[in-house]
Amino acid sequence: MTDYGFWSLIPPLLAIGLAIKTKQVVFSLSLGIFVGYLIIQGGNVFEGFLSTITAFVDVFQSKGNTRTIILTLIIGAMIQLIKYSGGINGFINWVQRRLSGQKNFKGKIQATSALTGFLIFVESNISILTVGTIFRPLFDKHKIPREKLAYLADSSSAPSCVLFPLNAWGAYVMGLLLAFPSLDPFKTLVYSIPFNFYAILTLIFVFWLAFSGKEFGEMKKFAERKQTLPEEKLAIDEKTSSPMNMVIPIAVMVLTMPIFLIYGGWDSTLEGGFSDRVWHSISNGSGSEAVLNACFTGFIVASVMYFFQKMLTIKTFIDESFKGMNDMVVMAVLMVLAFAIGNLCNELGTGIYVSRVTSSWLIPEVAPALIFIISSFIAFATGTSWGTFAIMISIGVPLSFAVDANIYLVIAAVLGGGVFGDHCSPISDTTLIASVASGCDHIDHVRTQLPYALFTGGLSIVFYLIAGFIF
């Protein structure tokens, strides 16, 4: 593999800088990808152009990427069917009835949205899409900025996903830990959870901000501006039905995900008891496959429910499904670009270069804090927490053995740092999805979320420094 050194940082930093400057995310990502392949092709513009086109096609060579993009379209179709059935309006009305007249009404609406994102811990994209779509009308009606909704959706999803092992995130991390025979993947992941300071602190901060109504930084400006706008009315031209028309399909999707994960990795020839086989199947199952299967199951359950309620015909089922998918096309394009620049950074060795330059600083006591910082920067520059996990677990685990650092602290620092950097990065797929699902400008979402993420990220560094000397 060619060592591109410092040049490996140019494409992602260019894409991030341009996105912030121009607010044109598609253009910024595309140009960053082109510049990257221009570097790889030694400055040959024609070859760089051809390689860029090939990079977009190569995104679909990964089954995981393809499943995620299809998942986005299916989620769009399912949400549209739920909306058409009146389930979303039913849920909104139920929330309003439950909270109406109570003190701190706005705070409880925000807390309910954060709680919804927290409970849908099967996959971050599903969580963000659901929260953004469902709660946007309520936030608009009660003059709560959409940027706040994007923050609550984004910052309640990945932290909850990374704290629960029975989902796609857990399966992925355990799969990475299988490379180290001396470690029990499930035990290592579970024991690292109490040390995942960023995820824990972020969730605490999210719910505090929601309940208290406190704002600072750019978010405060958007909140003040929103108060000057006239109150918006909820849409009344759509059907209203039981909130169960929304709750049941989403609950089915959440609950069947671990089942599909276990089924996909099940090995009947494996020796040991039932529980041993279950944990083995979880670590060996495909997270992206399980999530897609669960999503299809929820979609089918929703469709069957609405057919039996005589809300759907075959024609309306097809029309509404494609309408929902069409709403997700922009998001799917952004995901292709995000995956492409992630693949580019992998080819350039961006993460490996950063970790190589900084790994020489590590000593046992400060290793967790430095690993957290390194993981954060890699995730920020590459826009992917999962890619960061792959890079830093392969480096951090051997390093922790070599310098005798606490392995659970190191694993938690990698996971927390990956999520932190991902939250701060304008080229992250989850950050993109949060802004689109919530209906706010993407760069405005980044600008308003960044101070909050930096606050909990800074606290996490302090906690890792303290824990490094204690454990």
Short mmCIF file of C-alpha atoms in Angstrom, two decimals:
data_model
loop_
_atom_site.label_atom_id
_atom_site.label_comp_id
_atom_site.label_asym_id
_atom_site.label_seq_id
_atom_site.Cartn_x
_atom_site.Cartn_y
_atom_site.Cartn_z
CA MET A 1 0.00 0.00 0.00
CA THR A 2 1.34 3.42 -0.96
CA ASP A 3 2.06 5.72 1.95
CA TYR A 4 0.48 9.08 1.12
CA GLY A 5 1.43 10.61 4.46
CA PHE A 6 0.09 14.11 5.06
CA TRP A 7 -1.57 14.13 1.61
CA SER A 8 -4.09 11.60 2.96
CA LEU A 9 -5.58 14.36 5.12
CA ILE A 10 -6.20 16.80 2.26
CA PRO A 11 -9.39 15.30 0.68
CA PRO A 12 -11.47 14.91 3.88
CA LEU A 13 -10.34 18.26 5.30
CA LEU A 14 -11.07 19.94 1.95
CA ALA A 15 -14.56 18.41 1.88
CA ILE A 16 -15.23 19.48 5.47
CA GLY A 17 -13.92 23.02 4.93
CA LEU A 18 -15.87 23.52 1.70
CA ALA A 19 -19.06 22.13 3.22
CA ILE A 20 -18.84 24.61 6.09
CA LYS A 21 -17.92 27.50 3.78
CA THR A 22 -20.37 26.91 0.92
CA LYS A 23 -23.12 24.83 2.65
CA GLN A 24 -23.13 22.74 -0.55
CA VAL A 25 -22.53 19.28 0.87
CA VAL A 26 -22.92 17.27 -2.36
CA PHE A 27 -20.47 19.54 -4.21
CA SER A 28 -18.00 19.53 -1.31
CA LEU A 29 -18.00 15.75 -0.91
CA SER A 30 -17.72 15.20 -4.67
CA LEU A 31 -14.79 17.60 -4.99
CA GLY A 32 -13.06 16.05 -1.99
CA ILE A 33 -13.38 12.60 -3.56
CA PHE A 34 -12.07 13.86 -6.91
CA VAL A 35 -9.05 15.53 -5.27
CA GLY A 36 -8.34 12.30 -3.39
CA TYR A 37 -8.23 10.22 -6.55
CA LEU A 38 -6.23 12.96 -8.23
CA ILE A 39 -3.62 12.39 -5.49
CA ILE A 40 -3.77 8.63 -5.97
CA GLN A 41 -3.35 8.98 -9.75
CA GLY A 42 -0.31 11.23 -9.35
CA GLY A 43 -2.01 14.39 -10.61
CA ASN A 44 -3.46 12.85 -13.81
CA VAL A 45 -6.78 14.70 -14.15
CA PHE A 46 -8.33 12.26 -16.62
CA GLU A 47 -7.47 9.17 -14.55
CA GLY A 48 -8.60 10.98 -11.42
CA PHE A 49 -11.96 11.72 -13.06
CA LEU A 50 -12.44 8.09 -14.12
CA SER A 51 -11.40 6.82 -10.68
CA THR A 52 -13.96 9.12 -9.06
CA ILE A 53 -16.77 7.65 -11.17
CA THR A 54 -15.55 4.14 -10.36
CA ALA A 55 -15.51 5.04 -6.65
CA PHE A 56 -19.24 5.80 -6.72
CA VAL A 57 -19.93 2.43 -8.35
CA ASP A 58 -17.62 0.61 -5.93
CA VAL A 59 -19.74 1.78 -3.01
CA PHE A 60 -22.22 -0.92 -4.01
CA GLN A 61 -19.58 -3.65 -3.99
CA SER A 62 -19.93 -3.65 -0.22
CA LYS A 63 -23.01 -5.60 0.82
CA GLY A 64 -23.16 -3.57 4.02
CA ASN A 65 -23.25 -0.26 2.11
CA THR A 66 -25.86 -1.55 -0.31
CA ARG A 67 -28.02 -2.85 2.52
CA THR A 68 -27.81 0.51 4.30
CA ILE A 69 -28.89 2.42 1.19
CA ILE A 70 -31.78 -0.02 0.56
CA LEU A 71 -32.62 0.25 4.25
CA THR A 72 -32.96 4.03 3.86
CA LEU A 73 -35.46 3.58 1.00
CA ILE A 74 -37.47 0.95 2.90
CA ILE A 75 -37.58 3.15 6.00
CA GLY A 76 -38.86 5.98 3.79
CA ALA A 77 -41.58 3.72 2.41
CA MET A 78 -42.57 2.48 5.86
CA ILE A 79 -42.72 5.97 7.36
CA GLN A 80 -44.87 7.14 4.45
CA LEU A 81 -47.28 4.21 4.95
CA ILE A 82 -47.47 4.99 8.68
CA LYS A 83 -48.14 8.63 7.83
CA TYR A 84 -50.79 7.64 5.25
CA SER A 85 -52.52 5.38 7.79
CA GLY A 86 -52.75 8.27 10.24
CA GLY A 87 -50.43 6.58 12.70
CA ILE A 88 -48.03 9.52 12.98
CA ASN A 89 -50.85 12.00 13.54
CA GLY A 90 -52.36 9.58 16.04
CA PHE A 91 -49.07 9.39 17.92
CA ILE A 92 -48.66 13.19 17.85
CA ASN A 93 -52.20 13.66 19.18
CA TRP A 94 -51.54 11.07 21.90
CA VAL A 95 -48.36 12.88 22.95
CA GLN A 96 -50.18 16.22 23.01
CA ARG A 97 -53.06 14.82 25.08
CA ARG A 98 -50.67 13.24 27.56
CA LEU A 99 -48.55 16.36 27.94
CA SER A 100 -51.13 19.12 27.40
CA GLY A 101 -51.51 21.41 30.37
CA GLN A 102 -48.47 20.01 32.13
CA LYS A 103 -45.64 22.19 33.31
CA ASN A 104 -42.64 22.44 30.99
CA PHE A 105 -44.66 21.21 28.01
CA LYS A 106 -41.95 22.05 25.48
CA GLY A 107 -39.29 20.35 27.56
CA LYS A 108 -41.32 17.16 27.80
CA ILE A 109 -41.88 17.11 24.02
CA GLN A 110 -38.11 17.36 23.52
CA ALA A 111 -37.47 14.70 26.15
CA THR A 112 -40.00 12.39 24.47
CA SER A 113 -38.20 12.76 21.14
CA ALA A 114 -34.86 11.99 22.81
CA LEU A 115 -36.37 9.00 24.61
CA THR A 116 -37.74 7.68 21.31
CA GLY A 117 -34.28 7.94 19.75
CA PHE A 118 -32.75 6.22 22.78
CA LEU A 119 -35.20 3.31 22.69
CA ILE A 120 -34.74 2.62 18.96
CA PHE A 121 -31.22 1.37 19.55
CA VAL A 122 -31.16 -1.25 16.80
CA GLU A 123 -29.49 1.10 14.31
CA SER A 124 -28.61 4.78 14.36
CA ASN A 125 -30.03 5.63 10.92
CA ILE A 126 -33.41 4.10 11.78
CA SER A 127 -33.47 5.97 15.08
CA ILE A 128 -32.61 9.33 13.48
CA LEU A 129 -35.06 8.93 10.60
CA THR A 130 -37.90 7.95 12.91
CA VAL A 131 -37.36 10.76 15.42
CA GLY A 132 -36.81 13.43 12.75
CA THR A 133 -39.89 12.48 10.74
CA ILE A 134 -42.30 11.94 13.62
CA PHE A 135 -41.46 14.90 15.83
CA ARG A 136 -40.85 17.59 13.20
CA PRO A 137 -44.54 18.72 13.14
CA LEU A 138 -44.63 18.99 16.94
CA PHE A 139 -41.41 21.00 17.07
CA ASP A 140 -42.68 23.34 14.35
CA LYS A 141 -46.04 23.85 16.06
CA HIS A 142 -44.49 24.74 19.40
CA LYS A 143 -41.70 26.88 17.94
CA ILE A 144 -38.83 24.61 18.91
CA PRO A 145 -36.05 24.92 16.30
CA ARG A 146 -35.55 22.02 13.92
CA GLU A 147 -31.83 22.30 14.65
CA LYS A 148 -32.65 21.21 18.21
CA LEU A 149 -34.59 18.25 16.84
CA ALA A 150 -31.63 17.30 14.65
CA TYR A 151 -29.34 17.46 17.70
CA LEU A 152 -31.67 15.37 19.86
CA ALA A 153 -32.13 12.78 17.10
CA ASP A 154 -28.41 12.61 16.29
CA SER A 155 -27.12 12.60 19.85
CA SER A 156 -29.63 10.13 21.27
CA SER A 157 -29.09 7.55 18.53
CA ALA A 158 -25.41 6.59 18.21
CA PRO A 159 -24.70 6.83 21.97
CA SER A 160 -27.56 4.45 22.76
CA CYS A 161 -26.57 2.14 19.88
CA VAL A 162 -22.99 1.90 21.11
CA LEU A 163 -24.09 1.14 24.70
CA PHE A 164 -26.33 -1.82 23.79
CA PRO A 165 -24.54 -4.96 22.55
CA LEU A 166 -27.64 -6.62 21.01
CA ASN A 167 -27.70 -4.65 17.78
CA ALA A 168 -25.74 -4.08 14.57
CA TRP A 169 -23.17 -1.94 16.38
CA GLY A 170 -22.50 -4.61 18.99
CA ALA A 171 -22.22 -7.33 16.37
CA TYR A 172 -19.76 -5.23 14.37
CA VAL A 173 -17.52 -4.44 17.35
CA MET A 174 -17.55 -8.05 18.54
CA GLY A 175 -16.61 -9.11 15.03
CA LEU A 176 -13.57 -6.81 15.19
CA LEU A 177 -12.61 -8.21 18.60
CA LEU A 178 -12.65 -11.76 17.23
CA ALA A 179 -9.25 -10.97 15.71
CA PHE A 180 -7.76 -11.24 19.22
CA PRO A 181 -8.03 -14.85 20.54
CA SER A 182 -7.11 -13.82 24.08
CA LEU A 183 -10.25 -11.67 24.36
CA ASP A 184 -13.84 -12.76 24.90
CA PRO A 185 -15.65 -10.38 22.48
CA PHE A 186 -18.94 -10.18 24.36
CA LYS A 187 -17.38 -9.90 27.82
CA THR A 188 -14.90 -7.27 26.60
CA LEU A 189 -17.66 -5.18 25.02
CA VAL A 190 -19.96 -5.41 28.05
CA TYR A 191 -17.16 -4.59 30.53
CA SER A 192 -16.21 -1.54 28.46
CA ILE A 193 -19.73 -0.03 28.63
CA PRO A 194 -19.33 1.73 32.04
CA PHE A 195 -16.17 3.42 30.68
CA ASN A 196 -17.81 4.78 27.53
CA PHE A 197 -17.88 8.25 29.04
CA TYR A 198 -18.79 10.17 25.89
CA ALA A 199 -21.89 8.08 25.16
CA ILE A 200 -23.06 8.21 28.79
CA LEU A 201 -22.35 11.92 29.29
CA THR A 202 -23.97 12.80 25.95
CA LEU A 203 -27.19 10.99 26.84
CA ILE A 204 -27.30 12.70 30.25
CA PHE A 205 -26.65 16.06 28.58
CA VAL A 206 -29.28 15.42 25.90
CA PHE A 207 -32.02 14.78 28.44
CA TRP A 208 -30.92 17.69 30.62
CA LEU A 209 -31.02 20.07 27.65
CA ALA A 210 -34.40 18.70 26.63
CA PHE A 211 -36.03 19.05 30.04
CA SER A 212 -34.41 22.31 31.08
CA GLY A 213 -34.81 24.15 27.78
CA LYS A 214 -31.33 25.59 28.25
CA GLU A 215 -29.43 26.54 25.11
CA PHE A 216 -26.04 28.02 24.40
CA GLY A 217 -23.86 28.83 21.41
CA GLU A 218 -25.40 28.79 17.95
CA MET A 219 -28.41 26.80 19.15
CA LYS A 220 -29.51 29.68 21.39
CA LYS A 221 -29.58 32.02 18.37
CA PHE A 222 -31.79 29.61 16.40
CA ALA A 223 -34.09 29.15 19.39
CA GLU A 224 -34.50 32.93 19.84
CA ARG A 225 -35.12 33.40 16.11
CA LYS A 226 -37.77 30.66 16.14
CA GLN A 227 -39.71 32.48 18.86
CA THR A 228 -40.21 35.47 16.56
CA LEU A 229 -42.00 33.33 13.96
CA PRO A 230 -45.77 32.75 14.04
CA GLU A 231 -46.96 29.47 15.54
CA GLU A 232 -47.45 26.79 12.94
CA LYS A 233 -50.48 24.54 12.79
CA LEU A 234 -50.25 20.80 12.61
CA ALA A 235 -51.36 19.30 9.29
CA ILE A 236 -55.05 18.41 9.44
CA ASP A 237 -55.47 17.12 5.89
CA GLU A 238 -54.00 13.73 6.76
CA LYS A 239 -55.79 10.82 8.40
CA THR A 240 -55.62 10.35 12.13
CA SER A 241 -55.82 6.87 13.59
CA SER A 242 -54.59 4.91 16.58
CA PRO A 243 -50.99 5.60 17.64
CA MET A 244 -50.59 1.81 17.54
CA ASN A 245 -50.46 2.11 13.75
CA MET A 246 -47.07 3.70 14.29
CA VAL A 247 -45.90 2.00 17.46
CA ILE A 248 -46.48 -1.62 16.41
CA PRO A 249 -44.46 -1.60 13.12
CA ILE A 250 -41.55 0.22 14.78
CA ALA A 251 -41.69 -2.09 17.82
CA VAL A 252 -41.67 -5.14 15.53
CA MET A 253 -38.63 -3.73 13.73
CA VAL A 254 -36.76 -3.13 17.00
CA LEU A 255 -37.63 -6.46 18.59
CA THR A 256 -36.94 -8.68 15.57
CA MET A 257 -33.47 -7.23 14.95
CA PRO A 258 -31.71 -9.30 17.68
CA ILE A 259 -33.62 -12.39 16.48
CA PHE A 260 -32.34 -11.95 12.91
CA LEU A 261 -28.86 -11.25 14.28
CA ILE A 262 -28.83 -14.52 16.22
CA TYR A 263 -30.39 -16.45 13.32
CA GLY A 264 -27.83 -15.13 10.82
CA GLY A 265 -24.86 -16.18 12.94
CA TRP A 266 -26.27 -19.42 14.36
CA ASP A 267 -23.99 -22.45 14.22
CA SER A 268 -25.70 -25.69 15.30
CA THR A 269 -22.40 -27.59 15.22
CA LEU A 270 -20.82 -25.38 17.86
CA GLU A 271 -20.05 -27.11 21.13
CA GLY A 272 -21.34 -25.68 24.40
CA GLY A 273 -24.65 -24.67 25.89
CA PHE A 274 -27.47 -22.62 24.40
CA SER A 275 -26.21 -19.35 25.85
CA ASP A 276 -22.74 -19.96 24.39
CA ARG A 277 -24.29 -20.48 20.96
CA VAL A 278 -26.37 -17.32 21.31
CA TRP A 279 -23.39 -15.10 22.15
CA HIS A 280 -21.33 -16.74 19.41
CA SER A 281 -24.09 -16.13 16.86
CA ILE A 282 -24.42 -12.48 17.93
CA SER A 283 -20.72 -11.85 17.39
CA ASN A 284 -20.74 -13.71 14.05
CA GLY A 285 -24.03 -12.47 12.61
CA SER A 286 -24.20 -9.69 10.03
CA GLY A 287 -25.49 -6.53 11.67
CA SER A 288 -26.45 -4.83 8.41
CA GLU A 289 -28.29 -7.94 7.21
CA ALA A 290 -30.19 -8.27 10.50
CA VAL A 291 -31.21 -4.60 10.47
CA LEU A 292 -32.40 -4.78 6.86
CA ASN A 293 -34.41 -7.96 7.57
CA ALA A 294 -35.94 -6.34 10.66
CA CYS A 295 -36.81 -3.24 8.68
CA PHE A 296 -38.50 -5.29 5.95
CA THR A 297 -40.43 -7.17 8.65
CA GLY A 298 -41.69 -3.92 10.16
CA PHE A 299 -42.62 -2.69 6.68
CA ILE A 300 -44.59 -5.88 5.94
CA VAL A 301 -46.35 -5.81 9.32
CA ALA A 302 -47.39 -2.20 8.73
CA SER A 303 -48.69 -3.03 5.24
CA VAL A 304 -50.70 -6.05 6.44
CA MET A 305 -52.16 -4.04 9.34
CA TYR A 306 -53.36 -1.28 7.04
CA PHE A 307 -54.76 -3.73 4.49
CA PHE A 308 -56.84 -5.40 7.22
CA GLN A 309 -58.01 -1.97 8.40
CA LYS A 310 -59.03 -1.28 4.78
CA MET A 311 -56.79 1.77 4.63
CA LEU A 312 -54.73 0.47 1.73
CA THR A 313 -55.34 -0.97 -1.70
CA ILE A 314 -52.65 -2.48 -3.89
CA LYS A 315 -52.50 0.77 -5.86
CA THR A 316 -52.20 3.04 -2.82
CA PHE A 317 -49.64 0.65 -1.30
CA ILE A 318 -47.43 0.94 -4.38
CA ASP A 319 -47.98 4.68 -4.82
CA GLU A 320 -47.34 5.57 -1.17
CA SER A 321 -44.34 3.26 -0.89
CA PHE A 322 -42.64 4.87 -3.87
CA LYS A 323 -43.57 8.31 -2.57
CA GLY A 324 -41.76 7.51 0.66
CA MET A 325 -38.74 6.14 -1.18
CA ASN A 326 -38.65 9.24 -3.36
CA ASP A 327 -38.43 11.39 -0.21
CA MET A 328 -35.23 9.50 0.68
CA VAL A 329 -33.44 9.82 -2.68
CA VAL A 330 -31.45 12.89 -1.62
CA MET A 331 -30.43 11.09 1.54
CA ALA A 332 -29.41 8.00 -0.41
CA VAL A 333 -27.21 10.15 -2.68
CA LEU A 334 -25.57 11.74 0.34
CA MET A 335 -24.94 8.31 1.82
CA VAL A 336 -23.27 7.13 -1.40
CA LEU A 337 -20.98 10.17 -1.24
CA ALA A 338 -20.27 9.61 2.46
CA PHE A 339 -19.43 5.95 1.84
CA ALA A 340 -17.28 6.89 -1.16
CA ILE A 341 -15.18 9.38 0.79
CA GLY A 342 -14.88 6.80 3.59
CA ASN A 343 -13.53 4.26 1.09
CA LEU A 344 -11.18 6.92 -0.28
CA CYS A 345 -9.79 7.67 3.18
CA ASN A 346 -9.25 3.96 3.67
CA GLU A 347 -7.37 3.74 0.37
CA LEU A 348 -5.27 6.79 1.25
CA GLY A 349 -4.61 5.41 4.73
CA THR A 350 -5.86 8.57 6.46
CA GLY A 351 -6.71 6.87 9.74
CA ILE A 352 -3.53 4.79 9.80
CA TYR A 353 -1.42 7.89 9.16
CA VAL A 354 -3.05 9.79 12.03
CA SER A 355 -2.72 6.88 14.43
CA ARG A 356 0.92 6.26 13.39
CA VAL A 357 1.90 9.89 13.94
CA THR A 358 0.29 10.03 17.38
CA SER A 359 0.81 6.52 18.78
CA SER A 360 4.37 7.28 19.89
CA TRP A 361 2.98 9.66 22.53
CA LEU A 362 1.16 6.92 24.44
CA ILE A 363 1.99 5.96 27.99
CA PRO A 364 -0.25 3.62 30.07
CA GLU A 365 -1.88 6.28 32.28
CA VAL A 366 -2.79 8.68 29.48
CA ALA A 367 -3.31 6.02 26.78
CA PRO A 368 -7.14 5.96 27.06
CA ALA A 369 -7.43 9.76 26.80
CA LEU A 370 -5.05 9.94 23.82
CA ILE A 371 -6.76 7.03 22.09
CA PHE A 372 -10.07 8.85 22.56
CA ILE A 373 -8.60 12.00 20.97
CA ILE A 374 -7.01 10.07 18.09
CA SER A 375 -10.25 8.16 17.43
CA SER A 376 -12.17 11.44 17.49
CA PHE A 377 -9.92 13.04 14.90
CA ILE A 378 -10.02 10.00 12.62
CA ALA A 379 -13.84 9.89 12.78
CA PHE A 380 -14.02 13.65 12.17
CA ALA A 381 -11.69 13.45 9.16
CA THR A 382 -13.23 10.31 7.65
CA GLY A 383 -16.88 10.85 8.64
CA THR A 384 -17.29 7.29 9.86
CA SER A 385 -17.38 5.90 13.37
CA TRP A 386 -17.40 2.29 12.18
CA GLY A 387 -14.32 2.86 10.01
CA THR A 388 -12.65 4.41 13.04
CA PHE A 389 -13.53 1.37 15.14
CA ALA A 390 -11.90 -0.92 12.56
CA ILE A 391 -8.70 1.15 12.48
CA MET A 392 -8.33 1.92 16.16
CA ILE A 393 -9.34 -1.44 17.63
CA SER A 394 -6.71 -3.12 15.47
CA ILE A 395 -4.15 -0.61 16.79
CA GLY A 396 -5.45 0.08 20.30
CA VAL A 397 -5.79 -3.52 21.52
CA PRO A 398 -2.17 -4.57 20.77
CA LEU A 399 -1.01 -1.21 22.08
CA SER A 400 -2.87 -1.69 25.35
CA PHE A 401 -1.21 -5.08 25.76
CA ALA A 402 2.20 -3.58 24.99
CA VAL A 403 1.98 -0.67 27.46
CA ASP A 404 -0.20 -2.55 29.99
CA ALA A 405 -3.17 -0.17 29.71
CA ASN A 406 -6.65 -1.21 30.87
CA ILE A 407 -8.18 -2.99 27.86
CA TYR A 408 -11.78 -2.05 28.77
CA LEU A 409 -10.85 1.62 29.05
CA VAL A 410 -9.08 1.46 25.69
CA ILE A 411 -12.04 -0.21 23.91
CA ALA A 412 -14.45 2.33 25.43
CA ALA A 413 -12.16 5.21 24.38
CA VAL A 414 -12.13 3.94 20.79
CA LEU A 415 -15.92 3.58 20.67
CA GLY A 416 -16.62 6.89 22.42
CA GLY A 417 -14.04 8.76 20.36
CA GLY A 418 -15.46 7.35 17.14
CA VAL A 419 -18.96 8.53 18.03
CA PHE A 420 -17.68 11.95 19.20
CA GLY A 421 -15.75 12.62 15.99
CA ASP A 422 -18.68 11.38 13.94
CA HIS A 423 -21.01 13.83 15.72
CA CYS A 424 -18.68 16.72 14.90
CA SER A 425 -18.03 15.81 11.26
CA PRO A 426 -20.01 17.48 8.43
CA ILE A 427 -19.23 14.50 6.16
CA SER A 428 -20.65 11.87 8.51
CA ASP A 429 -23.61 9.92 7.12
CA THR A 430 -25.51 10.09 10.43
CA THR A 431 -24.98 13.86 10.66
CA LEU A 432 -26.29 14.20 7.11
CA ILE A 433 -29.30 12.02 7.86
CA ALA A 434 -30.13 13.98 11.03
CA SER A 435 -30.29 17.28 9.16
CA VAL A 436 -32.35 15.87 6.27
CA ALA A 437 -34.77 13.96 8.52
CA SER A 438 -35.31 17.01 10.73
CA GLY A 439 -35.71 19.35 7.76
CA CYS A 440 -32.96 21.80 8.69
CA ASP A 441 -29.89 23.06 6.86
CA HIS A 442 -27.06 20.58 7.19
CA ILE A 443 -24.33 23.05 8.14
CA ASP A 444 -26.67 24.74 10.61
CA HIS A 445 -27.08 21.34 12.28
CA VAL A 446 -23.29 20.93 12.44
CA ARG A 447 -22.78 24.44 13.83
CA THR A 448 -25.44 24.01 16.54
CA GLN A 449 -24.42 20.49 17.56
CA LEU A 450 -20.67 21.14 17.66
CA PRO A 451 -20.54 23.17 20.93
CA TYR A 452 -22.61 20.53 22.72
CA ALA A 453 -20.47 17.67 21.39
CA LEU A 454 -17.26 19.52 22.30
CA PHE A 455 -18.54 20.06 25.84
CA THR A 456 -19.25 16.37 26.53
CA GLY A 457 -16.16 15.36 24.52
CA GLY A 458 -13.98 17.62 26.67
CA LEU A 459 -15.47 16.18 29.85
CA SER A 460 -14.82 12.68 28.50
CA ILE A 461 -11.12 13.45 28.04
CA VAL A 462 -10.91 14.55 31.69
CA PHE A 463 -12.69 11.36 32.79
CA TYR A 464 -10.31 9.20 30.75
CA LEU A 465 -7.30 10.96 32.22
CA ILE A 466 -8.61 10.31 35.75
CA ALA A 467 -9.62 6.71 34.97
CA GLY A 468 -6.23 6.01 33.36
CA PHE A 469 -4.51 6.66 36.68
CA ILE A 470 -7.10 4.78 38.77
CA PHE A 471 -7.75 1.58 36.80
#
